[in-house]
mmCIF file of C-alpha atoms in Angstrom:
data_model
loop_
_atom_site.group_PDB
_atom_site.id
_atom_site.type_symbol
_atom_site.label_atom_id
_atom_site.label_comp_id
_atom_site.label_asym_id
_atom_site.label_seq_id
_atom_site.Cartn_x
_atom_site.Cartn_y
_atom_site.Cartn_z
ATOM 1 C CA UNK A 1 -25.880 66.868 -107.888
ATOM 2 C CA UNK A 2 -28.655 66.011 -105.425
ATOM 3 C CA UNK A 3 -30.878 62.995 -104.945
ATOM 4 C CA UNK A 4 -34.086 63.222 -102.931
ATOM 5 C CA UNK A 5 -34.267 60.438 -100.371
ATOM 6 C CA UNK A 6 -37.551 61.185 -98.644
ATOM 7 C CA UNK A 7 -40.491 63.576 -98.567
ATOM 8 C CA UNK A 8 -43.104 63.945 -95.848
ATOM 9 C CA UNK A 9 -45.607 66.547 -94.731
ATOM 10 C CA UNK A 10 -45.064 67.635 -91.143
ATOM 11 C CA UNK A 11 -47.839 68.866 -88.865
ATOM 12 C CA UNK A 12 -50.559 69.004 -91.506
ATOM 13 C CA UNK A 13 -54.197 69.567 -90.497
ATOM 14 C CA UNK A 14 -56.780 67.506 -92.394
ATOM 15 C CA UNK A 15 -60.139 68.751 -93.595
ATOM 16 C CA UNK A 16 -62.752 66.195 -94.642
ATOM 17 C CA UNK A 17 -65.966 66.826 -96.559
ATOM 18 C CA UNK A 18 -68.845 64.358 -96.902
ATOM 19 C CA UNK A 19 -72.135 64.483 -98.769
ATOM 20 C CA UNK A 20 -75.128 63.101 -96.870
ATOM 21 C CA UNK A 21 -77.490 60.998 -98.992
ATOM 22 C CA UNK A 22 -81.124 62.158 -99.153
ATOM 23 C CA UNK A 23 -80.170 65.278 -97.240
ATOM 24 C CA UNK A 24 -83.190 67.260 -98.474
ATOM 25 C CA UNK A 25 -85.644 65.175 -96.436
ATOM 26 C CA UNK A 26 -83.288 65.045 -93.446
ATOM 27 C CA UNK A 27 -82.755 68.803 -93.450
ATOM 28 C CA UNK A 28 -86.487 69.505 -93.756
ATOM 29 C CA UNK A 29 -87.134 67.494 -90.593
ATOM 30 C CA UNK A 30 -84.184 69.131 -88.820
ATOM 31 C CA UNK A 31 -85.622 72.557 -89.578
ATOM 32 C CA UNK A 32 -88.924 71.505 -87.998
ATOM 33 C CA UNK A 33 -87.115 70.116 -84.956
ATOM 34 C CA UNK A 34 -85.068 73.298 -84.681
ATOM 35 C CA UNK A 35 -88.180 75.464 -84.777
ATOM 36 C CA UNK A 36 -89.671 73.415 -81.931
ATOM 37 C CA UNK A 37 -86.461 73.763 -79.938
ATOM 38 C CA UNK A 38 -86.447 77.517 -80.368
ATOM 39 C CA UNK A 39 -89.976 77.647 -78.978
ATOM 40 C CA UNK A 40 -88.789 75.646 -75.961
ATOM 41 C CA UNK A 41 -85.822 77.794 -74.950
ATOM 42 C CA UNK A 42 -83.951 80.947 -75.908
ATOM 43 C CA UNK A 43 -80.668 79.102 -76.378
ATOM 44 C CA UNK A 44 -77.227 79.969 -75.035
ATOM 45 C CA UNK A 45 -74.390 82.274 -75.994
ATOM 46 C CA UNK A 46 -71.121 80.635 -77.042
ATOM 47 C CA UNK A 47 -69.318 81.772 -80.193
ATOM 48 C CA UNK A 48 -72.627 82.854 -81.735
ATOM 49 C CA UNK A 49 -73.203 86.544 -82.381
ATOM 50 C CA UNK A 50 -76.733 87.734 -83.291
ATOM 51 C CA UNK A 51 -77.676 84.094 -83.732
ATOM 52 C CA UNK A 52 -79.243 81.215 -81.798
ATOM 53 C CA UNK A 53 -77.265 78.315 -80.280
ATOM 54 C CA UNK A 54 -79.250 75.415 -78.810
ATOM 55 C CA UNK A 55 -78.714 74.418 -75.175
ATOM 56 C CA UNK A 56 -77.537 70.971 -74.048
ATOM 57 C CA UNK A 57 -76.578 68.020 -76.210
ATOM 58 C CA UNK A 58 -78.686 67.927 -79.364
ATOM 59 C CA UNK A 59 -77.966 64.217 -79.752
ATOM 60 C CA UNK A 60 -79.836 63.435 -76.524
ATOM 61 C CA UNK A 61 -83.095 64.184 -78.351
ATOM 62 C CA UNK A 62 -85.027 61.207 -79.703
ATOM 63 C CA UNK A 63 -86.393 62.675 -82.940
ATOM 64 C CA UNK A 64 -85.715 60.424 -85.938
ATOM 65 C CA UNK A 65 -83.888 63.196 -87.812
ATOM 66 C CA UNK A 66 -81.516 63.738 -84.885
ATOM 67 C CA UNK A 67 -80.793 60.015 -84.658
ATOM 68 C CA UNK A 68 -80.181 59.860 -88.412
ATOM 69 C CA UNK A 69 -77.787 62.798 -88.297
ATOM 70 C CA UNK A 70 -75.936 61.278 -85.356
ATOM 71 C CA UNK A 71 -75.356 58.103 -87.356
ATOM 72 C CA UNK A 72 -74.014 60.139 -90.286
ATOM 73 C CA UNK A 73 -71.722 62.115 -87.964
ATOM 74 C CA UNK A 74 -70.396 58.919 -86.370
ATOM 75 C CA UNK A 75 -69.720 57.429 -89.797
ATOM 76 C CA UNK A 76 -67.779 60.536 -90.839
ATOM 77 C CA UNK A 77 -65.701 60.518 -87.650
ATOM 78 C CA UNK A 78 -64.862 56.813 -87.926
ATOM 79 C CA UNK A 79 -64.051 57.110 -91.631
ATOM 80 C CA UNK A 80 -61.773 60.121 -91.123
ATOM 81 C CA UNK A 81 -59.999 58.550 -88.161
ATOM 82 C CA UNK A 82 -59.327 55.335 -90.052
ATOM 83 C CA UNK A 83 -57.868 57.345 -92.907
ATOM 84 C CA UNK A 84 -55.520 59.173 -90.536
ATOM 85 C CA UNK A 85 -54.188 56.176 -88.597
ATOM 86 C CA UNK A 86 -53.637 52.446 -89.062
ATOM 87 C CA UNK A 87 -52.328 51.945 -85.547
ATOM 88 C CA UNK A 88 -55.664 52.353 -83.760
ATOM 89 C CA UNK A 89 -59.060 50.964 -84.664
ATOM 90 C CA UNK A 90 -61.533 53.721 -83.742
ATOM 91 C CA UNK A 91 -64.289 51.112 -83.706
ATOM 92 C CA UNK A 92 -62.725 49.672 -80.557
ATOM 93 C CA UNK A 93 -62.789 52.992 -78.721
ATOM 94 C CA UNK A 94 -65.690 54.698 -76.966
ATOM 95 C CA UNK A 95 -66.949 57.652 -78.979
ATOM 96 C CA UNK A 96 -68.794 60.576 -77.400
ATOM 97 C CA UNK A 97 -70.690 62.978 -79.647
ATOM 98 C CA UNK A 98 -71.958 66.323 -78.407
ATOM 99 C CA UNK A 99 -73.983 68.394 -80.844
ATOM 100 C CA UNK A 100 -75.869 71.682 -81.053
ATOM 101 C CA UNK A 101 -77.824 73.646 -83.621
ATOM 102 C CA UNK A 102 -76.843 77.097 -84.851
ATOM 103 C CA UNK A 103 -79.241 79.499 -86.530
ATOM 104 C CA UNK A 104 -77.626 82.575 -88.064
ATOM 105 C CA UNK A 105 -80.150 85.122 -89.362
ATOM 106 C CA UNK A 106 -79.177 88.178 -91.370
ATOM 107 C CA UNK A 107 -75.866 89.516 -89.952
ATOM 108 C CA UNK A 108 -75.508 86.550 -87.607
ATOM 109 C CA UNK A 109 -72.053 84.976 -87.350
ATOM 110 C CA UNK A 110 -69.729 82.937 -85.106
ATOM 111 C CA UNK A 111 -66.647 84.532 -83.545
ATOM 112 C CA UNK A 112 -63.198 82.868 -83.787
ATOM 113 C CA UNK A 113 -62.920 79.854 -81.503
ATOM 114 C CA UNK A 114 -61.624 76.302 -81.062
ATOM 115 C CA UNK A 115 -63.178 73.245 -79.384
ATOM 116 C CA UNK A 116 -60.824 72.240 -76.551
ATOM 117 C CA UNK A 117 -60.956 68.687 -75.258
ATOM 118 C CA UNK A 118 -62.356 67.036 -78.395
ATOM 119 C CA UNK A 119 -60.587 65.160 -81.179
ATOM 120 C CA UNK A 120 -62.773 66.082 -84.137
ATOM 121 C CA UNK A 121 -65.275 68.862 -84.727
ATOM 122 C CA UNK A 122 -67.802 68.840 -87.514
ATOM 123 C CA UNK A 123 -70.640 70.790 -89.055
ATOM 124 C CA UNK A 124 -73.670 69.577 -90.981
ATOM 125 C CA UNK A 125 -75.174 72.275 -93.199
ATOM 126 C CA UNK A 126 -78.942 72.102 -92.821
ATOM 127 C CA UNK A 127 -79.723 75.313 -94.708
ATOM 128 C CA UNK A 128 -77.181 77.366 -96.629
ATOM 129 C CA UNK A 129 -78.593 80.488 -98.341
ATOM 130 C CA UNK A 130 -77.660 80.418 -102.006
ATOM 131 C CA UNK A 131 -74.936 82.877 -103.030
ATOM 132 C CA UNK A 132 -71.667 82.727 -104.923
ATOM 133 C CA UNK A 133 -70.511 86.219 -104.077
ATOM 134 C CA UNK A 134 -68.920 87.834 -101.053
ATOM 135 C CA UNK A 135 -68.111 86.035 -97.792
ATOM 136 C CA UNK A 136 -71.620 85.061 -96.718
ATOM 137 C CA UNK A 137 -71.921 81.409 -95.766
ATOM 138 C CA UNK A 138 -68.184 80.851 -95.491
ATOM 139 C CA UNK A 139 -66.247 79.212 -92.678
ATOM 140 C CA UNK A 140 -62.599 80.166 -92.285
ATOM 141 C CA UNK A 141 -59.798 78.161 -90.687
ATOM 142 C CA UNK A 142 -56.624 79.780 -89.360
ATOM 143 C CA UNK A 143 -53.254 78.023 -89.487
ATOM 144 C CA UNK A 144 -52.164 76.768 -86.031
ATOM 145 C CA UNK A 145 -48.690 78.167 -86.646
ATOM 146 C CA UNK A 146 -46.912 81.500 -86.299
ATOM 147 C CA UNK A 147 -44.421 83.490 -88.377
ATOM 148 C CA UNK A 148 -45.963 82.552 -91.735
ATOM 149 C CA UNK A 149 -46.639 85.875 -93.513
ATOM 150 C CA UNK A 150 -43.244 85.910 -95.242
ATOM 151 C CA UNK A 151 -44.154 82.623 -96.977
ATOM 152 C CA UNK A 152 -46.856 84.372 -99.010
ATOM 153 C CA UNK A 153 -44.295 85.263 -101.665
ATOM 154 C CA UNK A 154 -44.041 81.553 -102.586
ATOM 155 C CA UNK A 155 -47.795 81.252 -103.183
ATOM 156 C CA UNK A 156 -48.119 77.673 -101.968
ATOM 157 C CA UNK A 157 -51.142 76.277 -100.161
ATOM 158 C CA UNK A 158 -48.907 74.327 -97.772
ATOM 159 C CA UNK A 159 -47.909 77.551 -96.034
ATOM 160 C CA UNK A 160 -51.097 79.579 -96.296
ATOM 161 C CA UNK A 161 -52.283 81.488 -93.271
ATOM 162 C CA UNK A 162 -55.992 80.858 -93.751
ATOM 163 C CA UNK A 163 -58.369 78.616 -95.662
ATOM 164 C CA UNK A 164 -62.018 79.414 -96.190
ATOM 165 C CA UNK A 165 -64.746 77.391 -97.839
ATOM 166 C CA UNK A 166 -68.455 77.719 -98.491
ATOM 167 C CA UNK A 167 -69.956 74.250 -97.835
ATOM 168 C CA UNK A 168 -73.186 73.266 -99.526
ATOM 169 C CA UNK A 169 -76.457 72.326 -97.872
ATOM 170 C CA UNK A 170 -76.392 68.608 -97.025
ATOM 171 C CA UNK A 171 -72.637 68.529 -96.518
ATOM 172 C CA UNK A 172 -70.648 67.536 -93.436
ATOM 173 C CA UNK A 173 -67.242 69.085 -92.884
ATOM 174 C CA UNK A 174 -64.891 67.539 -90.330
ATOM 175 C CA UNK A 175 -61.671 68.968 -88.907
ATOM 176 C CA UNK A 176 -59.354 68.666 -85.880
ATOM 177 C CA UNK A 177 -60.859 70.451 -82.911
ATOM 178 C CA UNK A 178 -57.709 72.476 -82.260
ATOM 179 C CA UNK A 179 -58.141 74.465 -85.504
ATOM 180 C CA UNK A 180 -59.124 78.070 -84.890
ATOM 181 C CA UNK A 181 -62.134 78.887 -87.045
ATOM 182 C CA UNK A 182 -64.990 81.321 -87.420
ATOM 183 C CA UNK A 183 -68.092 81.827 -89.561
ATOM 184 C CA UNK A 184 -68.627 84.915 -91.696
ATOM 185 C CA UNK A 185 -71.788 87.014 -91.180
ATOM 186 C CA UNK A 186 -74.844 85.831 -93.053
ATOM 187 C CA UNK A 187 -75.551 88.476 -95.686
ATOM 188 C CA UNK A 188 -78.788 86.878 -96.866
ATOM 189 C CA UNK A 189 -82.365 87.280 -95.602
ATOM 190 C CA UNK A 190 -82.712 83.484 -95.259
ATOM 191 C CA UNK A 191 -81.406 81.839 -92.075
ATOM 192 C CA UNK A 192 -78.236 79.783 -92.263
ATOM 193 C CA UNK A 193 -78.844 76.700 -90.132
ATOM 194 C CA UNK A 194 -76.179 74.204 -89.121
ATOM 195 C CA UNK A 195 -75.654 71.395 -86.657
ATOM 196 C CA UNK A 196 -72.171 71.424 -85.156
ATOM 197 C CA UNK A 197 -70.684 68.611 -83.111
ATOM 198 C CA UNK A 198 -67.626 67.525 -81.170
ATOM 199 C CA UNK A 199 -66.346 63.948 -81.260
ATOM 200 C CA UNK A 200 -64.154 62.636 -78.461
ATOM 201 C CA UNK A 201 -62.615 59.175 -78.156
ATOM 202 C CA UNK A 202 -62.039 57.355 -74.876
ATOM 203 C CA UNK A 203 -60.570 53.944 -74.107
#
């Protein structure tokens, strides 16, 4: 009686995840660099609550670990962009990366926010306290749409209101900067340390 002629996904929001090779050594050096930074300044307040957020652009620092992480972040951004479009070569565009370090101690978290003005936002997980229970260590994304609750009866991921994940240490997650997101409170005694970044293309 019917014949499907076409199927497409409208207005989807991608989420990429990348493992960083030899991340143990990289993260160890980043923790040392972060400790030195915290001795230098008290940080700034952005979305962080009961946690520390570094001031300025982390990627302006010359430490080898920062340079290495910047390269990994650039590779993730270029890879993701190439997967999303064949009409533009991101390698021919100017790419600006702005990064910062977050340290969330016990009960530290990040309030809901977006990153206006950027194309991609990403997070590298330097230190993720080990737990498989509760919400600790999770980042949650909220659908950039309205009037979705009635879709819950269909139990399909395409129309979910929220998506939360618990990335592992040494992992980069990458998502469109318009996605509203927040980080659950750290319920562990060990600090959760991340490096977040925004990636913006220019002609």
